[in-house]
């Protein structure tokens, strides 16, 4: 049904995918009934899944409101304006990956990176004549490099915890697959930028900058807002209060620096405080479309606030229902146990782990479950075959973390698609870092390169018995 929806519906996020997931959950429910699972058990698992996804849904709502206040405050337009001066067109895609990676490593969050600097980079890229799908792929690639490598990232902490190693051993060991993957990604985007035909670009950069200057006050003081947000995130403030502060700062700067925008959005009642209240509230919860003299710029100046995130939240709820019913019946574990039967060597064990992580990203629709469940299931197998836990934790990240954003109904894929306004299937072919990562980790394992195994002394110290039968 999900595949047919892509062909039959223009916007699958508007309801088609949600219904497909719920109908599939109903079929899984019938199987659970046959397996004599009680409704209480099924409902409990569904509620537990929804509860685990609640922080993500609240973050989504705040990202919607932050996008709105950052638009009317001129923060995003200022980023686009100055970005067009700084970034060379031929190096733009390369720069988009690097900038997104740096911000994501610093913040530990791909979601915050995409919602802030990512939105501005998308605007710059479209102005320079690049396809929004290609630009989104570059942003996603950089953002998920940081999500995977930053010690501040939740997934970077979760994977070693599930495998049984420490975070810094985990990060160092990931370098063997992540550095080659990122190098290939940068080379590809550098080549795409250098060979891009800019003669076909119909948008004039000077006209875009003039349109932004004619509509907004683009003072450098506006950068206080994103810098403040980055600082408080780096200082480990939780995402929800951090995004809330970023939203309020955006609203405050809109009132101070953009009175003309306030009047334009509110309808200009003649009472500034009233207009400011209306404009700020509208930007937080609803549609905002700002008009300039340049039609190309007008396409960049549209946000939908919290209401624009409701379809995505609906999708996440539906995915959690489906995943909950599948878990309640033990259906997911049953399938992954079958995958494990194909593991006859270290390379095939890693391949089985990658397949399981991707499978859970597709079915459970949640990045964390795609790390937690395979992590628990495979940890003993790795130990029994003398393989150190950092090999498992690296494999979980190389597949569970980065593939999640490539699946339209996964919480990550649905969120990034909505925030950037680019469909998941559109940017998927260009998210090179995310596509290459699982291939690289399997390739390295089959080549038997840098595979860490316990020494006889370590086996004795840890009390591990080599009962596995994998070939090297």
PDB file of N, CA, C and O in Angstrom, residues 188-252:
ATOM      1  N   UNK A 188      31.821  13.586  -4.332  1.00  0.00           N
ATOM      2  CA  UNK A 188      30.656  13.560  -5.222  1.00  0.00           C
ATOM      3  C   UNK A 188      30.011  14.943  -5.305  1.00  0.00           C
ATOM      4  O   UNK A 188      29.728  15.454  -6.400  1.00  0.00           O
ATOM      5  N   UNK A 189      29.796  15.571  -4.146  1.00  0.00           N
ATOM      6  CA  UNK A 189      29.148  16.887  -4.148  1.00  0.00           C
ATOM      7  C   UNK A 189      30.061  17.964  -4.744  1.00  0.00           C
ATOM      8  O   UNK A 189      29.580  18.902  -5.382  1.00  0.00           O
ATOM      9  N   UNK A 190      31.367  17.833  -4.533  1.00  0.00           N
ATOM     10  CA  UNK A 190      32.306  18.772  -5.144  1.00  0.00           C
ATOM     11  C   UNK A 190      32.247  18.662  -6.657  1.00  0.00           C
ATOM     12  O   UNK A 190      32.195  19.680  -7.373  1.00  0.00           O
ATOM     13  N   UNK A 191      32.222  17.445  -7.165  1.00  0.00           N
ATOM     14  CA  UNK A 191      32.132  17.212  -8.610  1.00  0.00           C
ATOM     15  C   UNK A 191      30.811  17.761  -9.168  1.00  0.00           C
ATOM     16  O   UNK A 191      30.787  18.400 -10.222  1.00  0.00           O
ATOM     17  N   UNK A 192      29.707  17.512  -8.443  1.00  0.00           N
ATOM     18  CA  UNK A 192      28.400  17.999  -8.897  1.00  0.00           C
ATOM     19  C   UNK A 192      28.364  19.517  -8.953  1.00  0.00           C
ATOM     20  O   UNK A 192      27.771  20.108  -9.863  1.00  0.00           O
ATOM     21  N   UNK A 193      29.019  20.167  -7.979  1.00  0.00           N
ATOM     22  CA  UNK A 193      29.036  21.632  -7.959  1.00  0.00           C
ATOM     23  C   UNK A 193      29.891  22.223  -9.067  1.00  0.00           C
ATOM     24  O   UNK A 193      29.497  23.169  -9.746  1.00  0.00           O
ATOM     25  N   UNK A 194      31.065  21.637  -9.256  1.00  0.00           N
ATOM     26  CA  UNK A 194      31.988  22.149 -10.267  1.00  0.00           C
ATOM     27  C   UNK A 194      31.426  21.969 -11.679  1.00  0.00           C
ATOM     28  O   UNK A 194      31.620  22.825 -12.556  1.00  0.00           O
ATOM     29  N   UNK A 195      30.729  20.864 -11.915  1.00  0.00           N
ATOM     30  CA  UNK A 195      30.207  20.571 -13.260  1.00  0.00           C
ATOM     31  C   UNK A 195      28.793  21.118 -13.487  1.00  0.00           C
ATOM     32  O   UNK A 195      28.253  20.959 -14.575  1.00  0.00           O
ATOM     33  N   UNK A 196      28.217  21.760 -12.475  1.00  0.00           N
ATOM     34  CA  UNK A 196      26.858  22.279 -12.626  1.00  0.00           C
ATOM     35  C   UNK A 196      26.822  23.395 -13.670  1.00  0.00           C
ATOM     36  O   UNK A 196      27.712  24.256 -13.721  1.00  0.00           O
ATOM     37  N   UNK A 197      25.802  23.397 -14.496  1.00  0.00           N
ATOM     38  CA  UNK A 197      25.649  24.396 -15.559  1.00  0.00           C
ATOM     39  C   UNK A 197      24.910  25.610 -15.009  1.00  0.00           C
ATOM     40  O   UNK A 197      23.683  25.619 -14.888  1.00  0.00           O
ATOM     41  N   UNK A 198      25.667  26.652 -14.669  1.00  0.00           N
ATOM     42  CA  UNK A 198      25.061  27.852 -14.088  1.00  0.00           C
ATOM     43  C   UNK A 198      24.506  28.795 -15.160  1.00  0.00           C
ATOM     44  O   UNK A 198      23.861  29.787 -14.825  1.00  0.00           O
ATOM     45  N   UNK A 199      24.763  28.477 -16.435  1.00  0.00           N
ATOM     46  CA  UNK A 199      24.246  29.347 -17.501  1.00  0.00           C
ATOM     47  C   UNK A 199      22.729  29.241 -17.628  1.00  0.00           C
ATOM     48  O   UNK A 199      22.088  30.120 -18.188  1.00  0.00           O
ATOM     49  N   UNK A 200      22.167  28.140 -17.103  1.00  0.00           N
ATOM     50  CA  UNK A 200      20.729  27.938 -17.197  1.00  0.00           C
ATOM     51  C   UNK A 200      19.968  28.547 -16.019  1.00  0.00           C
ATOM     52  O   UNK A 200      18.742  28.473 -15.958  1.00  0.00           O
ATOM     53  N   UNK A 201      20.716  29.141 -15.076  1.00  0.00           N
ATOM     54  CA  UNK A 201      20.074  29.720 -13.888  1.00  0.00           C
ATOM     55  C   UNK A 201      19.293  30.967 -14.275  1.00  0.00           C
ATOM     56  O   UNK A 201      19.836  31.895 -14.888  1.00  0.00           O
ATOM     57  N   UNK A 202      18.020  30.979 -13.935  1.00  0.00           N
ATOM     58  CA  UNK A 202      17.151  32.108 -14.284  1.00  0.00           C
ATOM     59  C   UNK A 202      17.027  33.121 -13.152  1.00  0.00           C
ATOM     60  O   UNK A 202      16.485  34.203 -13.338  1.00  0.00           O
ATOM     61  N   UNK A 203      17.548  32.769 -11.972  1.00  0.00           N
ATOM     62  CA  UNK A 203      17.439  33.653 -10.816  1.00  0.00           C
ATOM     63  C   UNK A 203      18.724  34.454 -10.674  1.00  0.00           C
ATOM     64  O   UNK A 203      19.823  33.898 -10.661  1.00  0.00           O
ATOM     65  N   UNK A 204      18.591  35.769 -10.565  1.00  0.00           N
ATOM     66  CA  UNK A 204      19.738  36.647 -10.404  1.00  0.00           C
ATOM     67  C   UNK A 204      20.009  36.866  -8.920  1.00  0.00           C
ATOM     68  O   UNK A 204      19.125  37.295  -8.179  1.00  0.00           O
ATOM     69  N   UNK A 205      21.239  36.566  -8.498  1.00  0.00           N
ATOM     70  CA  UNK A 205      21.584  36.673  -7.077  1.00  0.00           C
ATOM     71  C   UNK A 205      21.425  38.096  -6.569  1.00  0.00           C
ATOM     72  O   UNK A 205      20.904  38.338  -5.467  1.00  0.00           O
ATOM     73  N   UNK A 206      21.857  39.057  -7.362  1.00  0.00           N
ATOM     74  CA  UNK A 206      21.732  40.468  -6.942  1.00  0.00           C
ATOM     75  C   UNK A 206      20.273  40.859  -6.754  1.00  0.00           C
ATOM     76  O   UNK A 206      19.936  41.610  -5.831  1.00  0.00           O
ATOM     77  N   UNK A 207      19.402  40.351  -7.633  1.00  0.00           N
ATOM     78  CA  UNK A 207      17.965  40.661  -7.510  1.00  0.00           C
ATOM     79  C   UNK A 207      17.390  40.044  -6.231  1.00  0.00           C
ATOM     80  O   UNK A 207      16.553  40.657  -5.558  1.00  0.00           O
ATOM     81  N   UNK A 208      17.842  38.836  -5.913  1.00  0.00           N
ATOM     82  CA  UNK A 208      17.365  38.174  -4.695  1.00  0.00           C
ATOM     83  C   UNK A 208      17.795  38.958  -3.467  1.00  0.00           C
ATOM     84  O   UNK A 208      16.990  39.218  -2.551  1.00  0.00           O
ATOM     85  N   UNK A 209      19.065  39.357  -3.435  1.00  0.00           N
ATOM     86  CA  UNK A 209      19.561  40.125  -2.291  1.00  0.00           C
ATOM     87  C   UNK A 209      18.850  41.469  -2.183  1.00  0.00           C
ATOM     88  O   UNK A 209      18.510  41.915  -1.077  1.00  0.00           O
ATOM     89  N   UNK A 210      18.610  42.107  -3.326  1.00  0.00           N
ATOM     90  CA  UNK A 210      17.914  43.399  -3.317  1.00  0.00           C
ATOM     91  C   UNK A 210      16.482  43.239  -2.815  1.00  0.00           C
ATOM     92  O   UNK A 210      15.972  44.087  -2.061  1.00  0.00           O
ATOM     93  N   UNK A 211      15.830  42.147  -3.218  1.00  0.00           N
ATOM     94  CA  UNK A 211      14.449  41.898  -2.768  1.00  0.00           C
ATOM     95  C   UNK A 211      14.399  41.670  -1.260  1.00  0.00           C
ATOM     96  O   UNK A 211      13.494  42.149  -0.571  1.00  0.00           O
ATOM     97  N   UNK A 212      15.388  40.923  -0.744  1.00  0.00           N
ATOM     98  CA  UNK A 212      15.444  40.678   0.703  1.00  0.00           C
ATOM     99  C   UNK A 212      15.716  41.973   1.455  1.00  0.00           C
ATOM    100  O   UNK A 212      15.067  42.278   2.463  1.00  0.00           O
ATOM    101  N   UNK A 213      16.663  42.774   0.945  1.00  0.00           N
ATOM    102  CA  UNK A 213      16.987  44.049   1.591  1.00  0.00           C
ATOM    103  C   UNK A 213      15.810  45.013   1.555  1.00  0.00           C
ATOM    104  O   UNK A 213      15.601  45.797   2.487  1.00  0.00           O
ATOM    105  N   UNK A 214      15.024  44.952   0.485  1.00  0.00           N
ATOM    106  CA  UNK A 214      13.882  45.847   0.363  1.00  0.00           C
ATOM    107  C   UNK A 214      12.704  45.458   1.240  1.00  0.00           C
ATOM    108  O   UNK A 214      11.775  46.245   1.439  1.00  0.00           O
ATOM    109  N   UNK A 215      12.741  44.233   1.747  1.00  0.00           N
ATOM    110  CA  UNK A 215      11.621  43.734   2.571  1.00  0.00           C
ATOM    111  C   UNK A 215      11.994  43.635   4.047  1.00  0.00           C
ATOM    112  O   UNK A 215      11.174  43.922   4.917  1.00  0.00           O
ATOM    113  N   UNK A 216      13.238  43.230   4.321  1.00  0.00           N
ATOM    114  CA  UNK A 216      13.673  43.007   5.706  1.00  0.00           C
ATOM    115  C   UNK A 216      14.794  43.962   6.099  1.00  0.00           C
ATOM    116  O   UNK A 216      15.549  44.436   5.246  1.00  0.00           O
ATOM    117  N   UNK A 217      14.912  44.178   7.383  1.00  0.00           N
ATOM    118  CA  UNK A 217      16.089  44.808   7.952  1.00  0.00           C
ATOM    119  C   UNK A 217      17.091  43.689   8.207  1.00  0.00           C
ATOM    120  O   UNK A 217      16.904  42.883   9.114  1.00  0.00           O
ATOM    121  N   UNK A 218      18.140  43.597   7.402  1.00  0.00           N
ATOM    122  CA  UNK A 218      19.062  42.454   7.456  1.00  0.00           C
ATOM    123  C   UNK A 218      20.309  42.766   8.280  1.00  0.00           C
ATOM    124  O   UNK A 218      21.413  42.372   7.932  1.00  0.00           O
ATOM    125  N   UNK A 219      20.141  43.442   9.389  1.00  0.00           N
ATOM    126  CA  UNK A 219      21.262  43.759  10.265  1.00  0.00           C
ATOM    127  C   UNK A 219      21.945  42.485  10.774  1.00  0.00           C
ATOM    128  O   UNK A 219      21.272  41.487  11.074  1.00  0.00           O
ATOM    129  N   UNK A 220      23.276  42.513  10.882  1.00  0.00           N
ATOM    130  CA  UNK A 220      23.996  41.350  11.424  1.00  0.00           C
ATOM    131  C   UNK A 220      23.587  40.995  12.857  1.00  0.00           C
ATOM    132  O   UNK A 220      23.846  39.883  13.319  1.00  0.00           O
ATOM    133  N   UNK A 221      22.927  41.925  13.561  1.00  0.00           N
ATOM    134  CA  UNK A 221      22.464  41.644  14.921  1.00  0.00           C
ATOM    135  C   UNK A 221      21.479  40.470  14.953  1.00  0.00           C
ATOM    136  O   UNK A 221      21.308  39.826  15.998  1.00  0.00           O
ATOM    137  N   UNK A 222      20.840  40.184  13.829  1.00  0.00           N
ATOM    138  CA  UNK A 222      19.886  39.071  13.766  1.00  0.00           C
ATOM    139  C   UNK A 222      20.566  37.724  14.039  1.00  0.00           C
ATOM    140  O   UNK A 222      19.913  36.776  14.478  1.00  0.00           O
ATOM    141  N   UNK A 223      21.874  37.663  13.792  1.00  0.00           N
ATOM    142  CA  UNK A 223      22.582  36.402  13.995  1.00  0.00           C
ATOM    143  C   UNK A 223      22.766  36.069  15.477  1.00  0.00           C
ATOM    144  O   UNK A 223      23.215  34.967  15.818  1.00  0.00           O
ATOM    145  N   UNK A 224      22.416  37.014  16.342  1.00  0.00           N
ATOM    146  CA  UNK A 224      22.420  36.722  17.780  1.00  0.00           C
ATOM    147  C   UNK A 224      21.479  35.557  18.085  1.00  0.00           C
ATOM    148  O   UNK A 224      21.748  34.726  18.957  1.00  0.00           O
ATOM    149  N   UNK A 225      20.363  35.489  17.340  1.00  0.00           N
ATOM    150  CA  UNK A 225      19.349  34.452  17.592  1.00  0.00           C
ATOM    151  C   UNK A 225      19.900  33.047  17.318  1.00  0.00           C
ATOM    152  O   UNK A 225      19.890  32.196  18.218  1.00  0.00           O
ATOM    153  N   UNK A 226      20.383  32.741  16.101  1.00  0.00           N
ATOM    154  CA  UNK A 226      20.897  31.370  15.873  1.00  0.00           C
ATOM    155  C   UNK A 226      22.143  31.059  16.693  1.00  0.00           C
ATOM    156  O   UNK A 226      22.325  29.917  17.131  1.00  0.00           O
ATOM    157  N   UNK A 227      22.999  32.058  16.915  1.00  0.00           N
ATOM    158  CA  UNK A 227      24.209  31.814  17.707  1.00  0.00           C
ATOM    159  C   UNK A 227      23.825  31.452  19.144  1.00  0.00           C
ATOM    160  O   UNK A 227      24.393  30.525  19.738  1.00  0.00           O
ATOM    161  N   UNK A 228      22.852  32.170  19.694  1.00  0.00           N
ATOM    162  CA  UNK A 228      22.392  31.873  21.050  1.00  0.00           C
ATOM    163  C   UNK A 228      21.840  30.453  21.130  1.00  0.00           C
ATOM    164  O   UNK A 228      22.127  29.706  22.081  1.00  0.00           O
ATOM    165  N   UNK A 229      21.045  30.070  20.130  1.00  0.00           N
ATOM    166  CA  UNK A 229      20.472  28.720  20.117  1.00  0.00           C
ATOM    167  C   UNK A 229      21.570  27.666  20.052  1.00  0.00           C
ATOM    168  O   UNK A 229      21.530  26.662  20.777  1.00  0.00           O
ATOM    169  N   UNK A 230      22.559  27.874  19.192  1.00  0.00           N
ATOM    170  CA  UNK A 230      23.651  26.902  19.073  1.00  0.00           C
ATOM    171  C   UNK A 230      24.430  26.781  20.380  1.00  0.00           C
ATOM    172  O   UNK A 230      24.784  25.680  20.807  1.00  0.00           O
ATOM    173  N   UNK A 231      24.665  27.911  21.033  1.00  0.00           N
ATOM    174  CA  UNK A 231      25.430  27.905  22.294  1.00  0.00           C
ATOM    175  C   UNK A 231      24.694  27.124  23.372  1.00  0.00           C
ATOM    176  O   UNK A 231      25.286  26.287  24.063  1.00  0.00           O
ATOM    177  N   UNK A 232      23.392  27.373  23.518  1.00  0.00           N
ATOM    178  CA  UNK A 232      22.667  26.689  24.604  1.00  0.00           C
ATOM    179  C   UNK A 232      22.495  25.196  24.310  1.00  0.00           C
ATOM    180  O   UNK A 232      22.448  24.384  25.231  1.00  0.00           O
ATOM    181  N   UNK A 233      22.441  24.826  23.023  1.00  0.00           N
ATOM    182  CA  UNK A 233      22.374  23.400  22.680  1.00  0.00           C
ATOM    183  C   UNK A 233      23.716  22.731  22.961  1.00  0.00           C
ATOM    184  O   UNK A 233      23.781  21.632  23.512  1.00  0.00           O
ATOM    185  N   UNK A 234      24.822  23.421  22.588  1.00  0.00           N
ATOM    186  CA  UNK A 234      26.162  22.888  22.841  1.00  0.00           C
ATOM    187  C   UNK A 234      26.392  22.714  24.340  1.00  0.00           C
ATOM    188  O   UNK A 234      27.060  21.773  24.780  1.00  0.00           O
ATOM    189  N   UNK A 235      25.810  23.613  25.127  1.00  0.00           N
ATOM    190  CA  UNK A 235      25.944  23.530  26.589  1.00  0.00           C
ATOM    191  C   UNK A 235      24.963  22.520  27.200  1.00  0.00           C
ATOM    192  O   UNK A 235      24.711  22.504  28.387  1.00  0.00           O
ATOM    193  N   UNK A 236      24.409  21.664  26.314  1.00  0.00           N
ATOM    194  CA  UNK A 236      23.606  20.500  26.708  1.00  0.00           C
ATOM    195  C   UNK A 236      22.240  20.835  27.292  1.00  0.00           C
ATOM    196  O   UNK A 236      21.697  20.064  28.076  1.00  0.00           O
ATOM    197  N   UNK A 237      21.683  21.970  26.901  1.00  0.00           N
ATOM    198  CA  UNK A 237      20.292  22.207  27.268  1.00  0.00           C
ATOM    199  C   UNK A 237      19.416  21.257  26.456  1.00  0.00           C
ATOM    200  O   UNK A 237      19.640  21.070  25.264  1.00  0.00           O
ATOM    201  N   UNK A 238      18.409  20.621  27.063  1.00  0.00           N
ATOM    202  CA  UNK A 238      17.538  19.698  26.332  1.00  0.00           C
ATOM    203  C   UNK A 238      16.878  20.373  25.126  1.00  0.00           C
ATOM    204  O   UNK A 238      16.657  21.598  25.133  1.00  0.00           O
ATOM    205  N   UNK A 239      16.553  19.599  24.081  1.00  0.00           N
ATOM    206  CA  UNK A 239      16.033  20.186  22.839  1.00  0.00           C
ATOM    207  C   UNK A 239      14.757  21.012  23.006  1.00  0.00           C
ATOM    208  O   UNK A 239      14.630  22.079  22.402  1.00  0.00           O
ATOM    209  N   UNK A 240      13.803  20.544  23.808  1.00  0.00           N
ATOM    210  CA  UNK A 240      12.530  21.251  23.917  1.00  0.00           C
ATOM    211  C   UNK A 240      12.686  22.669  24.469  1.00  0.00           C
ATOM    212  O   UNK A 240      12.243  23.635  23.827  1.00  0.00           O
ATOM    213  N   UNK A 241      13.313  22.861  25.630  1.00  0.00           N
ATOM    214  CA  UNK A 241      13.479  24.238  26.108  1.00  0.00           C
ATOM    215  C   UNK A 241      14.389  25.065  25.201  1.00  0.00           C
ATOM    216  O   UNK A 241      14.181  26.272  25.046  1.00  0.00           O
ATOM    217  N   UNK A 242      15.391  24.428  24.579  1.00  0.00           N
ATOM    218  CA  UNK A 242      16.290  25.160  23.684  1.00  0.00           C
ATOM    219  C   UNK A 242      15.522  25.703  22.479  1.00  0.00           C
ATOM    220  O   UNK A 242      15.660  26.888  22.114  1.00  0.00           O
ATOM    221  N   UNK A 243      14.709  24.865  21.861  1.00  0.00           N
ATOM    222  CA  UNK A 243      13.925  25.304  20.703  1.00  0.00           C
ATOM    223  C   UNK A 243      12.878  26.340  21.103  1.00  0.00           C
ATOM    224  O   UNK A 243      12.573  27.264  20.338  1.00  0.00           O
ATOM    225  N   UNK A 244      12.336  26.209  22.304  1.00  0.00           N
ATOM    226  CA  UNK A 244      11.367  27.194  22.791  1.00  0.00           C
ATOM    227  C   UNK A 244      12.033  28.563  22.951  1.00  0.00           C
ATOM    228  O   UNK A 244      11.472  29.590  22.547  1.00  0.00           O
ATOM    229  N   UNK A 245      13.232  28.576  23.524  1.00  0.00           N
ATOM    230  CA  UNK A 245      13.976  29.835  23.667  1.00  0.00           C
ATOM    231  C   UNK A 245      14.283  30.428  22.296  1.00  0.00           C
ATOM    232  O   UNK A 245      14.154  31.640  22.073  1.00  0.00           O
ATOM    233  N   UNK A 246      14.688  29.571  21.338  1.00  0.00           N
ATOM    234  CA  UNK A 246      14.953  30.047  19.983  1.00  0.00           C
ATOM    235  C   UNK A 246      13.719  30.652  19.337  1.00  0.00           C
ATOM    236  O   UNK A 246      13.802  31.671  18.629  1.00  0.00           O
ATOM    237  N   UNK A 247      12.562  30.043  19.597  1.00  0.00           N
ATOM    238  CA  UNK A 247      11.297  30.560  19.061  1.00  0.00           C
ATOM    239  C   UNK A 247      10.963  31.927  19.656  1.00  0.00           C
ATOM    240  O   UNK A 247      10.601  32.865  18.932  1.00  0.00           O
ATOM    241  N   UNK A 248      11.085  32.067  20.965  1.00  0.00           N
ATOM    242  CA  UNK A 248      10.772  33.324  21.647  1.00  0.00           C
ATOM    243  C   UNK A 248      11.743  34.424  21.231  1.00  0.00           C
ATOM    244  O   UNK A 248      11.350  35.584  21.019  1.00  0.00           O
ATOM    245  N   UNK A 249      13.035  34.083  21.104  1.00  0.00           N
ATOM    246  CA  UNK A 249      14.013  35.073  20.641  1.00  0.00           C
ATOM    247  C   UNK A 249      13.666  35.560  19.234  1.00  0.00           C
ATOM    248  O   UNK A 249      13.770  36.762  18.933  1.00  0.00           O
ATOM    249  N   UNK A 250      13.256  34.623  18.366  1.00  0.00           N
ATOM    250  CA  UNK A 250      12.846  35.010  17.019  1.00  0.00           C
ATOM    251  C   UNK A 250      11.666  35.972  17.048  1.00  0.00           C
ATOM    252  O   UNK A 250      11.636  36.971  16.313  1.00  0.00           O
ATOM    253  N   UNK A 251      10.695  35.696  17.910  1.00  0.00           N
ATOM    254  CA  UNK A 251       9.528  36.576  18.039  1.00  0.00           C
ATOM    255  C   UNK A 251       9.938  37.956  18.536  1.00  0.00           C
ATOM    256  O   UNK A 251       9.475  38.986  18.025  1.00  0.00           O
ATOM    257  N   UNK A 252      10.821  37.985  19.544  1.00  0.00           N
ATOM    258  CA  UNK A 252      11.285  39.256  20.111  1.00  0.00           C
ATOM    259  C   UNK A 252      12.025  40.087  19.068  1.00  0.00           C
ATOM    260  O   UNK A 252      11.785  41.307  18.939  1.00  0.00           O
TER     261      UNK A 252
END
